mmCIF file of C-alpha atoms and ligand atoms in Angstrom:
data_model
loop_
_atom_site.group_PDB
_atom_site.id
_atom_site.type_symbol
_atom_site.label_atom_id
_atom_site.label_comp_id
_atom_site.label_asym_id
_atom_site.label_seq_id
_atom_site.Cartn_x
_atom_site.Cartn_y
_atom_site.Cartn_z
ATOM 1 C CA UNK J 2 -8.234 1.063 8.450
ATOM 2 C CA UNK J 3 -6.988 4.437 8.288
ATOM 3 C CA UNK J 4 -3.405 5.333 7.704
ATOM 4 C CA UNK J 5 -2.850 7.254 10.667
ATOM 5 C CA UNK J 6 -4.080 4.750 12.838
ATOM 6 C CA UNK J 7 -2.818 2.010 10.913
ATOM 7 C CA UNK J 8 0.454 3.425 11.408
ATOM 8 C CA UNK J 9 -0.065 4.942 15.480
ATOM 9 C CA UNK J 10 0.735 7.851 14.174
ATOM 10 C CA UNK J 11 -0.923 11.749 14.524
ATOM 11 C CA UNK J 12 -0.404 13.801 11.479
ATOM 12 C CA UNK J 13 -1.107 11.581 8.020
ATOM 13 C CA UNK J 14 2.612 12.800 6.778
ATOM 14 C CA UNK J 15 5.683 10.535 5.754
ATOM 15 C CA UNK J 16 8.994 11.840 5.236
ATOM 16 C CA UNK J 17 9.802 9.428 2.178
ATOM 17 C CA UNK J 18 13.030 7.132 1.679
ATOM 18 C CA UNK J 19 15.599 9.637 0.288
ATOM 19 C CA UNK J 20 19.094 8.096 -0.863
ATOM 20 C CA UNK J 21 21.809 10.403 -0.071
ATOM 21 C CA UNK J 22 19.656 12.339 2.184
ATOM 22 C CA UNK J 23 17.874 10.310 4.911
ATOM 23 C CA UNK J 24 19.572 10.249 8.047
ATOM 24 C CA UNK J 25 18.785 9.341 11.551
ATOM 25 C CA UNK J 26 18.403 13.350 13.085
ATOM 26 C CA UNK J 27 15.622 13.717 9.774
ATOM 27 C CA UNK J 28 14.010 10.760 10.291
ATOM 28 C CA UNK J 29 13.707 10.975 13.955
ATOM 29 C CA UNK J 30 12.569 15.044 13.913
ATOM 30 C CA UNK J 31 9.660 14.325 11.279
ATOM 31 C CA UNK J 32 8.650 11.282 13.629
ATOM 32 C CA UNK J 33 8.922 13.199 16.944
ATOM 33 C CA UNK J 34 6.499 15.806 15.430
ATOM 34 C CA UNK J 35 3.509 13.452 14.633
ATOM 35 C CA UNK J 36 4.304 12.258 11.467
ATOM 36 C CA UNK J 37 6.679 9.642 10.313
ATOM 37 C CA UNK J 38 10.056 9.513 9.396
ATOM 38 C CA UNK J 39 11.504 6.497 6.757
ATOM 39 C CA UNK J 40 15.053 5.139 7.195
ATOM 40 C CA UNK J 41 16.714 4.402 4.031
ATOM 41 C CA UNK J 42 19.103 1.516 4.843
ATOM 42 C CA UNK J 43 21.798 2.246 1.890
ATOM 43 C CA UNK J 44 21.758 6.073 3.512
ATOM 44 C CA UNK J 45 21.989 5.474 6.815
ATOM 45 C CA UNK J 46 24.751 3.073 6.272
ATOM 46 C CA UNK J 47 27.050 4.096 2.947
ATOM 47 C CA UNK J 48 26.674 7.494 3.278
ATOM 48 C CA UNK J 49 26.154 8.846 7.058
ATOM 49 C CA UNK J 50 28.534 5.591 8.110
ATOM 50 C CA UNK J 51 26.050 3.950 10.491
ATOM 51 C CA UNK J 52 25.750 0.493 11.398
ATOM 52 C CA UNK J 53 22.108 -0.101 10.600
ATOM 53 C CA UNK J 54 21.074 -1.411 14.308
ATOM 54 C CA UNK J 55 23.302 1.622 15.692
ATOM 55 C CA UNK J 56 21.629 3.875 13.422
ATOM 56 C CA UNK J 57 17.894 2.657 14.328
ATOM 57 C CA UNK J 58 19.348 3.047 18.428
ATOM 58 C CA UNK J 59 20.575 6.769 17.483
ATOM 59 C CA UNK J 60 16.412 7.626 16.690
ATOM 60 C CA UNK J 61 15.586 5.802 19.370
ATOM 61 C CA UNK J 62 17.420 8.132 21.761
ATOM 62 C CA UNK J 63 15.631 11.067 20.136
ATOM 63 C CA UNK J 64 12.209 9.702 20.039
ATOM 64 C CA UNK J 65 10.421 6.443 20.764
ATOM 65 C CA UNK J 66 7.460 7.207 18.112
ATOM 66 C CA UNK J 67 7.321 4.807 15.446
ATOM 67 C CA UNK J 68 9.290 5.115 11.938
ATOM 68 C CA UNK J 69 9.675 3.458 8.909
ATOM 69 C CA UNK J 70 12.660 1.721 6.544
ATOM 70 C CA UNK J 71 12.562 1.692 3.046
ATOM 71 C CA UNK J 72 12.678 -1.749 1.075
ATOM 72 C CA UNK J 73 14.076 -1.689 -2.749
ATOM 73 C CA UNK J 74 13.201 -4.882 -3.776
ATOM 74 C CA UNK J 75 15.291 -4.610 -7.236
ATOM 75 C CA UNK J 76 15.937 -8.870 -7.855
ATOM 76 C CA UNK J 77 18.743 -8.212 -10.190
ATOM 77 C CA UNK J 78 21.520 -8.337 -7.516
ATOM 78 C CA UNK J 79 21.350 -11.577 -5.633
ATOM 79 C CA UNK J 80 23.846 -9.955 -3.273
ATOM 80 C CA UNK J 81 21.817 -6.765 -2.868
ATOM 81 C CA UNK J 82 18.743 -8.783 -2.235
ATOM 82 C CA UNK J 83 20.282 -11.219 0.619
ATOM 83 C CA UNK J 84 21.426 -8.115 2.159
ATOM 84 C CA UNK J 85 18.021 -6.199 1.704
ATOM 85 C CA UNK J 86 16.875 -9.012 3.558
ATOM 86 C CA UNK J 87 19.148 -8.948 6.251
ATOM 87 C CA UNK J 88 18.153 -5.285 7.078
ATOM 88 C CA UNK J 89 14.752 -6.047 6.947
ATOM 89 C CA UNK J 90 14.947 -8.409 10.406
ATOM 90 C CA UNK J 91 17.554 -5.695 11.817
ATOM 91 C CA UNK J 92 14.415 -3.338 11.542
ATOM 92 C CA UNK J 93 12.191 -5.678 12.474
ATOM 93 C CA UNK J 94 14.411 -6.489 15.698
ATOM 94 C CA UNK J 95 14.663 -2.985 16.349
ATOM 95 C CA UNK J 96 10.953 -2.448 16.592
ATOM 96 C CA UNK J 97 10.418 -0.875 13.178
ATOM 97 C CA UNK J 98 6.638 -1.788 11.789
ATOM 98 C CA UNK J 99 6.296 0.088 8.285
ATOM 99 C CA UNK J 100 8.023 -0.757 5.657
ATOM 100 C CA UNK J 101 7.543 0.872 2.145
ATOM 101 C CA UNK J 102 8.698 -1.027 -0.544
ATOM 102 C CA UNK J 103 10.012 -0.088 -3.832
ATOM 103 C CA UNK J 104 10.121 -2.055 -7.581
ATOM 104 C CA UNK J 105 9.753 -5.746 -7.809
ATOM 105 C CA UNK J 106 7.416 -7.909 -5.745
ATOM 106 C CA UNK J 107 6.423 -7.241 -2.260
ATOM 107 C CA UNK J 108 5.574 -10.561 -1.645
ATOM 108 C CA UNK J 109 8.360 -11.795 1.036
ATOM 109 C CA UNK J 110 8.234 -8.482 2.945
ATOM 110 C CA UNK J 111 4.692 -8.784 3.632
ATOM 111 C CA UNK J 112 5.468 -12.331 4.590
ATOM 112 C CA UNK J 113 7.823 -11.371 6.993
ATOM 113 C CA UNK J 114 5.882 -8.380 8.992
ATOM 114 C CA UNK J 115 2.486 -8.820 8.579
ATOM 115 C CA UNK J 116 3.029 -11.852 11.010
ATOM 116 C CA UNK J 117 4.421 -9.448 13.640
ATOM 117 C CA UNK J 118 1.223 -6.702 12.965
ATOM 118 C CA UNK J 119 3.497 -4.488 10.739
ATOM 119 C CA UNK J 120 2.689 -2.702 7.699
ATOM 120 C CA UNK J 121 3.764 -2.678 3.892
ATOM 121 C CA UNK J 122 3.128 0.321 1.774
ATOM 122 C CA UNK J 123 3.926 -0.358 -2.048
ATOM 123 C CA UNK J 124 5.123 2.668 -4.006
ATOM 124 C CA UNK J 125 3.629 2.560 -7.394
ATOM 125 C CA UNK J 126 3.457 4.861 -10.457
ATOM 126 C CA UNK J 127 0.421 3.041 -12.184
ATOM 127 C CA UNK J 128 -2.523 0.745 -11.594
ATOM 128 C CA UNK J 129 -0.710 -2.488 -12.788
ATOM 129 C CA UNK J 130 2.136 -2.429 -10.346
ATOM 130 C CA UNK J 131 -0.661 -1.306 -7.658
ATOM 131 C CA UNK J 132 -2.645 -4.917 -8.327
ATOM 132 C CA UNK J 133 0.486 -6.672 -8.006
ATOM 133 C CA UNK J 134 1.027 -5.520 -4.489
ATOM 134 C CA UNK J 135 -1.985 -5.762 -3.316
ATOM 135 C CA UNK J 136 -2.186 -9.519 -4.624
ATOM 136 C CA UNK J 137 0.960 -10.058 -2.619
ATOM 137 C CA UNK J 138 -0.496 -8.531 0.248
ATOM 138 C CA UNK J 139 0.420 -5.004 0.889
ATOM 139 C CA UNK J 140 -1.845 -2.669 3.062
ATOM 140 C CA UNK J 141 -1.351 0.362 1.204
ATOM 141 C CA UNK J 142 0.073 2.632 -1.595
ATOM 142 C CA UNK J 143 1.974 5.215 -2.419
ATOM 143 C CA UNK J 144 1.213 6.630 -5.740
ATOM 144 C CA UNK J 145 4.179 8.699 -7.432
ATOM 145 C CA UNK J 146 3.338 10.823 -9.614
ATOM 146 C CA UNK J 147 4.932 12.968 -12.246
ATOM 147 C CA UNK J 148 6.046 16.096 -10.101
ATOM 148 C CA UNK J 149 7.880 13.891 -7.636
ATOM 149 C CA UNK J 150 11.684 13.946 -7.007
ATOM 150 C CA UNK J 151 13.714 10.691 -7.335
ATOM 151 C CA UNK J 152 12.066 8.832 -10.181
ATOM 152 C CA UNK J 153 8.942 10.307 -11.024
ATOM 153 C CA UNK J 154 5.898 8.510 -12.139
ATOM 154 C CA UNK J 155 4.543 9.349 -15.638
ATOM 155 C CA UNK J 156 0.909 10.389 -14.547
ATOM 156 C CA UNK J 157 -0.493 13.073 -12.527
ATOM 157 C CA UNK J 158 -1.666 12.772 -8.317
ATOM 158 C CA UNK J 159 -5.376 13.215 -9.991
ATOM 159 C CA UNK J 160 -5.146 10.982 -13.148
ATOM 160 C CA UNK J 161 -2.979 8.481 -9.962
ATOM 161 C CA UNK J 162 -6.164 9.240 -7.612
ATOM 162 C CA UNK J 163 -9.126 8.191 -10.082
ATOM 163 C CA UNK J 164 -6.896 4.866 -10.990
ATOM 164 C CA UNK J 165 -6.783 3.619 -7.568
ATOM 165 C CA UNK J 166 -8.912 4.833 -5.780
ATOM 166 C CA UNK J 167 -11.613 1.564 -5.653
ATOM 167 C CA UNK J 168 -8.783 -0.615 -4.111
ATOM 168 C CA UNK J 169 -9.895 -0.083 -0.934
ATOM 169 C CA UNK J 170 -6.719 1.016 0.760
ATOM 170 C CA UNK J 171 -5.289 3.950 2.045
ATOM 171 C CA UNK J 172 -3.862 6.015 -0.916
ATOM 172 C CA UNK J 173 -0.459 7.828 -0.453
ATOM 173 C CA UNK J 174 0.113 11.189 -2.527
ATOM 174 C CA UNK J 175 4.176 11.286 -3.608
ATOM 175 C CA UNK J 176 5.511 14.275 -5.142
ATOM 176 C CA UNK J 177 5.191 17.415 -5.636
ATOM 177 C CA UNK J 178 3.957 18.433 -1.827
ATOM 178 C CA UNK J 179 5.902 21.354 -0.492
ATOM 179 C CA UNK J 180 3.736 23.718 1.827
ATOM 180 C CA UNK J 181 0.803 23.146 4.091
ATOM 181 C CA UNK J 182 -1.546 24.409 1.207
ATOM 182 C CA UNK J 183 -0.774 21.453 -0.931
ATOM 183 C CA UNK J 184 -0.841 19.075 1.889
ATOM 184 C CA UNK J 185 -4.600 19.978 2.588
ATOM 185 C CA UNK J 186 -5.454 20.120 -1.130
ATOM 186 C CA UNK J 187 -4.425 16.311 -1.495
ATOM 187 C CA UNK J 188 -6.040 15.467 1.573
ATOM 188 C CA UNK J 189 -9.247 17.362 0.018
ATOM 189 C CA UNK J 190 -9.021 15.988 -3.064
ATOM 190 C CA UNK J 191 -8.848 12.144 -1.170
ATOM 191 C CA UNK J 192 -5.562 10.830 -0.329
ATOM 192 C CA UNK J 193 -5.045 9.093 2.920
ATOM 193 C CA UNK J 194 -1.714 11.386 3.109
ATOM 194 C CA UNK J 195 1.158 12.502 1.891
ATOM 195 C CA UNK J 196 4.708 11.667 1.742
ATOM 196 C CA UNK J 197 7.190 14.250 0.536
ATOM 197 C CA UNK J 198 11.078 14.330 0.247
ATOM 198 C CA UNK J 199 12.386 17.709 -1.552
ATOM 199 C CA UNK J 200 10.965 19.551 1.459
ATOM 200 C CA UNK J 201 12.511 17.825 4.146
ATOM 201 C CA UNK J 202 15.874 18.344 2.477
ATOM 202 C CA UNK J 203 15.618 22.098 3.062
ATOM 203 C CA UNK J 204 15.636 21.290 7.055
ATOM 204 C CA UNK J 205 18.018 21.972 9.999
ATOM 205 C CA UNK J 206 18.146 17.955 10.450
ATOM 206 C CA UNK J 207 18.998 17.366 7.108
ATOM 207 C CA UNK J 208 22.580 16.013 6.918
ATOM 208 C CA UNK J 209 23.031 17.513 3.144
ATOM 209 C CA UNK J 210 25.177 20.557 2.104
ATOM 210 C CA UNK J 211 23.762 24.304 3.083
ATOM 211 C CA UNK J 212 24.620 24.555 -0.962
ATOM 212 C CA UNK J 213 21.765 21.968 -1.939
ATOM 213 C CA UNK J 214 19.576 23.444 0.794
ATOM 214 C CA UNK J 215 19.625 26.414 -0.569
ATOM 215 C CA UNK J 216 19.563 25.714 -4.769
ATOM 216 C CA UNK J 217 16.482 23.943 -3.268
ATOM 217 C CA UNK J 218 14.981 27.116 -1.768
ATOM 218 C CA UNK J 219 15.964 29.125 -4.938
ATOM 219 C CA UNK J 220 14.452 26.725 -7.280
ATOM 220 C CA UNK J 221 11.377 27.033 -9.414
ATOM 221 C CA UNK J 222 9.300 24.249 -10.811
ATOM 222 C CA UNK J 223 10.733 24.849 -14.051
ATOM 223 C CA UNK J 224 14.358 24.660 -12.982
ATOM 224 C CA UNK J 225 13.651 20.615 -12.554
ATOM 225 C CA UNK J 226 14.466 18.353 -14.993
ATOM 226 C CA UNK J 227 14.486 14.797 -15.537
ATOM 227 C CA UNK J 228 17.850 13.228 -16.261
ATOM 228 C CA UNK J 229 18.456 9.328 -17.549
ATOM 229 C CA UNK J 230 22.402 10.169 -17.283
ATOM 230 C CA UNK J 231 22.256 9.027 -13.774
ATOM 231 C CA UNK J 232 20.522 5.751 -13.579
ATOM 232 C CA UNK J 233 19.545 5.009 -16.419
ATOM 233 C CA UNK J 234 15.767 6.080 -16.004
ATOM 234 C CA UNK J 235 14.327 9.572 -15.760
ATOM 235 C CA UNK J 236 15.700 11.378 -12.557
ATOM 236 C CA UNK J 237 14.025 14.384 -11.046
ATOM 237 C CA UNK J 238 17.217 17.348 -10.873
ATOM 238 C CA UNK J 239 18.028 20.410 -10.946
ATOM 239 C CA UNK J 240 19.603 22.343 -13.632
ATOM 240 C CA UNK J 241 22.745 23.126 -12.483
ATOM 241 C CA UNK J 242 25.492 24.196 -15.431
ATOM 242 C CA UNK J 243 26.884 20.527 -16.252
ATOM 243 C CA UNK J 244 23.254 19.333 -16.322
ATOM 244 C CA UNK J 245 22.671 21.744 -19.157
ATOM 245 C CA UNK J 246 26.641 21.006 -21.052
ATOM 246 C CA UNK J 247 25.899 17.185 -20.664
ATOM 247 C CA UNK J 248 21.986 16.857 -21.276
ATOM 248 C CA UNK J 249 19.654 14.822 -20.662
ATOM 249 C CA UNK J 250 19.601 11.660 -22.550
ATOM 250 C CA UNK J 251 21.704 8.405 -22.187
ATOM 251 C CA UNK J 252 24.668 8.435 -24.018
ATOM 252 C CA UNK J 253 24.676 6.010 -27.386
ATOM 253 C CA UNK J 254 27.087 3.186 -25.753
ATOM 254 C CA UNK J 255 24.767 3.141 -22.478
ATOM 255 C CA UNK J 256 21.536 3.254 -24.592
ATOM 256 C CA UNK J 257 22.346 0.072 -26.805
ATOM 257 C CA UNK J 258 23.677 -1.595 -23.633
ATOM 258 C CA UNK J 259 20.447 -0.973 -22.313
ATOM 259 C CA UNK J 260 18.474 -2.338 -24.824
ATOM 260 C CA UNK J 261 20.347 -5.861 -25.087
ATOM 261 C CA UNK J 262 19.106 -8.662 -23.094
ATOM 262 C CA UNK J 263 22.130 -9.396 -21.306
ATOM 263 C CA UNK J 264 23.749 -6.631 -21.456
ATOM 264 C CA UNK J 265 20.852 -4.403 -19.821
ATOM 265 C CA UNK J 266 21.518 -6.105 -16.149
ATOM 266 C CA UNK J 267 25.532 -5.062 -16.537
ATOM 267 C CA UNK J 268 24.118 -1.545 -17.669
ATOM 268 C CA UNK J 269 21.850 -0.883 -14.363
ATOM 269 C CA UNK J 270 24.599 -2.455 -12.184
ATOM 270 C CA UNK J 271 27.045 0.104 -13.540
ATOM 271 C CA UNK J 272 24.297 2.957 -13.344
ATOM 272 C CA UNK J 273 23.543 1.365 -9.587
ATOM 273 C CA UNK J 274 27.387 2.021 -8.406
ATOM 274 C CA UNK J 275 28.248 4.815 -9.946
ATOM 275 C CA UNK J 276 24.832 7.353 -9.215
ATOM 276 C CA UNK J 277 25.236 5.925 -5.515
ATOM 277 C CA UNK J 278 28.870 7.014 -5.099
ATOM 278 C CA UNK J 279 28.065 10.636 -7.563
ATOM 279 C CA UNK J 280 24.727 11.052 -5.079
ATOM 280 C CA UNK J 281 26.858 10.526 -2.041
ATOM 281 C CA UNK J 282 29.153 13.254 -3.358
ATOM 282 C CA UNK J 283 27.243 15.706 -4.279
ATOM 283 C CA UNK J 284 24.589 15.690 -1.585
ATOM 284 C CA UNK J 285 27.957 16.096 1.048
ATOM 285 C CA UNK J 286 29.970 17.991 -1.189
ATOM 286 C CA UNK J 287 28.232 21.163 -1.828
ATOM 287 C CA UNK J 288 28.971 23.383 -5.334
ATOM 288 C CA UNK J 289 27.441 21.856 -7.882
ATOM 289 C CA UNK J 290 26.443 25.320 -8.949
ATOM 290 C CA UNK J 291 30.054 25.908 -10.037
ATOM 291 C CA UNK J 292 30.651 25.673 -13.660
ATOM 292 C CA UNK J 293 33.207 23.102 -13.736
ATOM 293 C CA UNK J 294 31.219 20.897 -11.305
ATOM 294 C CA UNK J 295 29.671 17.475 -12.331
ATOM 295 C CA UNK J 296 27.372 16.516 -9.529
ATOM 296 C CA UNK J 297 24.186 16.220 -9.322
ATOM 297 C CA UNK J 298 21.331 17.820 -6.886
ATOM 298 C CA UNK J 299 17.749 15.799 -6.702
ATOM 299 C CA UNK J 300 14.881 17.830 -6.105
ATOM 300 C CA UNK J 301 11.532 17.727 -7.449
ATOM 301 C CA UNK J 302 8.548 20.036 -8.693
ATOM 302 C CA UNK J 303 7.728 20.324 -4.790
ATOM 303 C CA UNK J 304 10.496 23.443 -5.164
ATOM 304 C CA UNK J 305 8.175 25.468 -6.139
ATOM 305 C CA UNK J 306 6.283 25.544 -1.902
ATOM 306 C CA UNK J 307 9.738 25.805 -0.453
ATOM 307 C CA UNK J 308 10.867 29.085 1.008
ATOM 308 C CA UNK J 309 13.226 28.229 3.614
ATOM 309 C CA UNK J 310 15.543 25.973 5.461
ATOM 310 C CA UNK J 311 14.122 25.287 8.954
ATOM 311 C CA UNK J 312 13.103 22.574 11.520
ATOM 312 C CA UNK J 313 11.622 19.507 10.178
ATOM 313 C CA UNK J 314 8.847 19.705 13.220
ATOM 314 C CA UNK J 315 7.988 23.214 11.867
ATOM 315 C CA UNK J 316 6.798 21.596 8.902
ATOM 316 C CA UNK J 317 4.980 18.854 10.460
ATOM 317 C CA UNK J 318 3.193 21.054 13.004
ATOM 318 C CA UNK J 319 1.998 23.516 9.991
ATOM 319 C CA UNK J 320 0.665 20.293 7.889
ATOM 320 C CA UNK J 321 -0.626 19.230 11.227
ATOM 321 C CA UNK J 322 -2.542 22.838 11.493
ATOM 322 C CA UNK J 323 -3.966 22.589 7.778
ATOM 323 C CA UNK J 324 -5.732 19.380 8.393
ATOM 324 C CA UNK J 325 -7.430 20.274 11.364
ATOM 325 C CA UNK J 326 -8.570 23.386 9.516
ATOM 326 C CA UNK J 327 -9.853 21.591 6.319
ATOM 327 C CA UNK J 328 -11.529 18.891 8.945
ATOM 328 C CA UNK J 329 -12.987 21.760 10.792
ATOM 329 C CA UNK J 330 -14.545 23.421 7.461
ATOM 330 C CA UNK J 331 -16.292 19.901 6.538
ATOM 331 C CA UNK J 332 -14.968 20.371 3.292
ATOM 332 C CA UNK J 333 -13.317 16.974 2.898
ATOM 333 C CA UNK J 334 -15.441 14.139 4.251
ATOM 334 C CA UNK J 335 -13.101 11.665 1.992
ATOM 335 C CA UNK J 336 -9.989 12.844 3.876
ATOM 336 C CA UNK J 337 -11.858 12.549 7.186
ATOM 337 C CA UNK J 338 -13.274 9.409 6.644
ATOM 338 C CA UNK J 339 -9.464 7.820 5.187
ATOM 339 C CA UNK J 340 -7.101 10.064 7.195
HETATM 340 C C1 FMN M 21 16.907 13.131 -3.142
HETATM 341 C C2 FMN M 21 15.824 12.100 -3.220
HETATM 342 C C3 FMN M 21 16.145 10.769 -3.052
HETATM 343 C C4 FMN M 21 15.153 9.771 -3.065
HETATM 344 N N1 FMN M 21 15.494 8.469 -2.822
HETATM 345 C C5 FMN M 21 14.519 7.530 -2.703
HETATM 346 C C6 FMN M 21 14.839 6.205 -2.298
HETATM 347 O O1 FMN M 21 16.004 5.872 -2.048
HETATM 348 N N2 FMN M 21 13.834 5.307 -2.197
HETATM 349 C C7 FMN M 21 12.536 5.653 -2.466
HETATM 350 O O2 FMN M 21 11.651 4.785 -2.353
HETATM 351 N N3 FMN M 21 12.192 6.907 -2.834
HETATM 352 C C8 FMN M 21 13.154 7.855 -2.940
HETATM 353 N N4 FMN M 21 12.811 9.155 -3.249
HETATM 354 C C9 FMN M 21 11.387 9.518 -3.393
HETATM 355 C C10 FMN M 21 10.809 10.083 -2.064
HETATM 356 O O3 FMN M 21 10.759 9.101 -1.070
HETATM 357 C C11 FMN M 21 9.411 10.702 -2.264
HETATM 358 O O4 FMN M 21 8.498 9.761 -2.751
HETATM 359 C C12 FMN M 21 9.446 11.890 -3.221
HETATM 360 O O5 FMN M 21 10.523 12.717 -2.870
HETATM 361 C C13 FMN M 21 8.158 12.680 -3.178
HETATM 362 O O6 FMN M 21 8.250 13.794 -4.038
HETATM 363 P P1 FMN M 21 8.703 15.266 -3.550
HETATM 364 O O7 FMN M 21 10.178 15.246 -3.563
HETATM 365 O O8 FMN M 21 8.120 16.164 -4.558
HETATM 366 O O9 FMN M 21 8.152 15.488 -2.179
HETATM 367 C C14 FMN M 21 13.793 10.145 -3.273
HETATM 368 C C15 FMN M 21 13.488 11.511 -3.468
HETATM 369 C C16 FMN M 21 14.471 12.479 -3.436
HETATM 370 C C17 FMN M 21 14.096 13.928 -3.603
#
């Protein structure tokens, strides 16, 4: 089935899970416009101080079209996982129907929303992790390639595209979408849709500082960078001065802790806590421009499309626009027949 009807939605666009920047207003805009928003629990609650259930109530009072919640199913915290789960039937109880779920195995979220006619998309950066979710049940993917901010994928949306493309379900293009011209192009070249982040930063609704806003705006592709000094794994930034003093690598003490059997779980749980408090800062905080700043600002190659802060709808309606045009040209009977 296709994703926008899979999903009751109009315009094949997500606005992806985005720790420290999802909250409610952005979710709920990009939904109210045709596309459709994703709540990312540890966002909505830790950082814009929502109770979850309040927090799904607040986008309810702005709009009653559907949404989304991110799922990280990362098993190494039992007590991360219990509470993962708990969210999961807060959404569930709330009405929420697609779920997009992140590392680890899908398995038990299919098992607990397919039953109730929801829908599990499985972010994945290769094929292998892509046959895993489908085996455990998931009705689509997202495929993340290597221009994507957060953690980016290693391969390209085409090299991403050929790979998957004979699974039979609707493909998601992640990262490096910022205008209406790319939008089309990946919906030309075959994906079901799109899902970008970076772009929905720069918006009115987006509860981040004007300063990240606007270092998004003034961006270029290559002012991104990936960083491991955050979580341990390559991390879509921007330069900013203390990402050029401190570089880019691990440091030596995290590096053999990572490698060790044992001590590799302590090393991601101190990575976990400290990027999600450092995140949380510098998203709020603003002025990590200044020279004797140490936060970080997450953006990726999408910067390049982005010209301005304004409404997330604006956004949505212009994607909206390009489809209909590249529909209306005949020029992309994969994206018609999928989208
Ligand atoms: C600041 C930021 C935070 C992100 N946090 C998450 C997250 O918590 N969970 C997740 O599944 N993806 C996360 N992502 C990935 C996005 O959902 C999306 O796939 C990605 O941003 C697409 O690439 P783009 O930024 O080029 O549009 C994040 C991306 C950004 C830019």
């Amino acid at each position: 089935m296709s994703l926008t009807r899979q999903l009751g939605i109009e315009v094949p666009l997500i606005c992806g899970a985005m720790y420290p920047c999802s909250n409610p207003e952005l979710v709920a805009a990009v939904s109210a416009a045709g596309g459709i928003g994703v709540v990312q629990p540890l966002s909505m609650i830790y950082v814009y101080g929502h109770d979850l259930r309040e927090g799904f109530r607040l986008i309810r009072r702005i709009t009653d079209k559907p949404i989304g919640m991110n799922v990280l199913i990362e098993r190494s915290s039992k007590f991360y996982l219990d509470r993962m789960k708990g969210w999961l039937d807060v959404a569930l109880e709330e009405g929420v129907r697609f779920f997009v779920t992140s590392l680890g195995n899908p398995r038990w979220v299919v098992d607990r929303v397919a039953p109730l006619g929801g829908v599990v998309y499985h972010d994945v950066t290769e094929r292998k992790w892509a046959d895993k979710g489908l085996a455990a049940g998931v009705h689509g993917l997202i495929a993340v390639n290597n221009r994507a901010g957060g953690h980016a994928g290693p391969k390209s949306a085409a090299q991403l595209l050929d790979e998957l493309t004979d699974l039979g379900v609707p493909l998601v293009c992640a990262g490096g979408v910022g205008d209406e011209t790319a939008f089309a192009a990946a919906l030309a070249a075959g994906y079901a849709g799109v899902q970008m982040g970076t772009r929905f930063i720069a918006t009115d609704e987006c509860g981040a500082h004007d300063d990240y806003k606007q270092a998004i705006v003034a961006a270029t592709e290559a002012d991104i960078v990936l960083t491991e000094r955050v979580t341990g794994v390559p991390l879509a930034v921007i330069r900013t001065p203390y990402v050029e003093r401190i570089g880019l690598k691990a440091g030596p003490i995290a590096r053999w802790m990572l490698r060790g059997r044992r001590t590799k779980h302590w090393m991601r749980a101190i990575y976990a806590l400290r990027s999600a408090w450092q995140l949380k800062r510098a998203s709020l905080a603003g002025g990590a421009r200044e020279a004797s700043s140490k936060d970080y600002w997450q953006a990726g190659k999408s910067v390049a499309g982005i010209e301005r802060v304004e409404p997330a709808g604006a956004i949505v309606r212009r994607c909206a626009a390009a489809a209909a045009a590249l529909s209306a040209s005949g020029t992309a009977p994969t994206a018609r027949r999928r989208a």
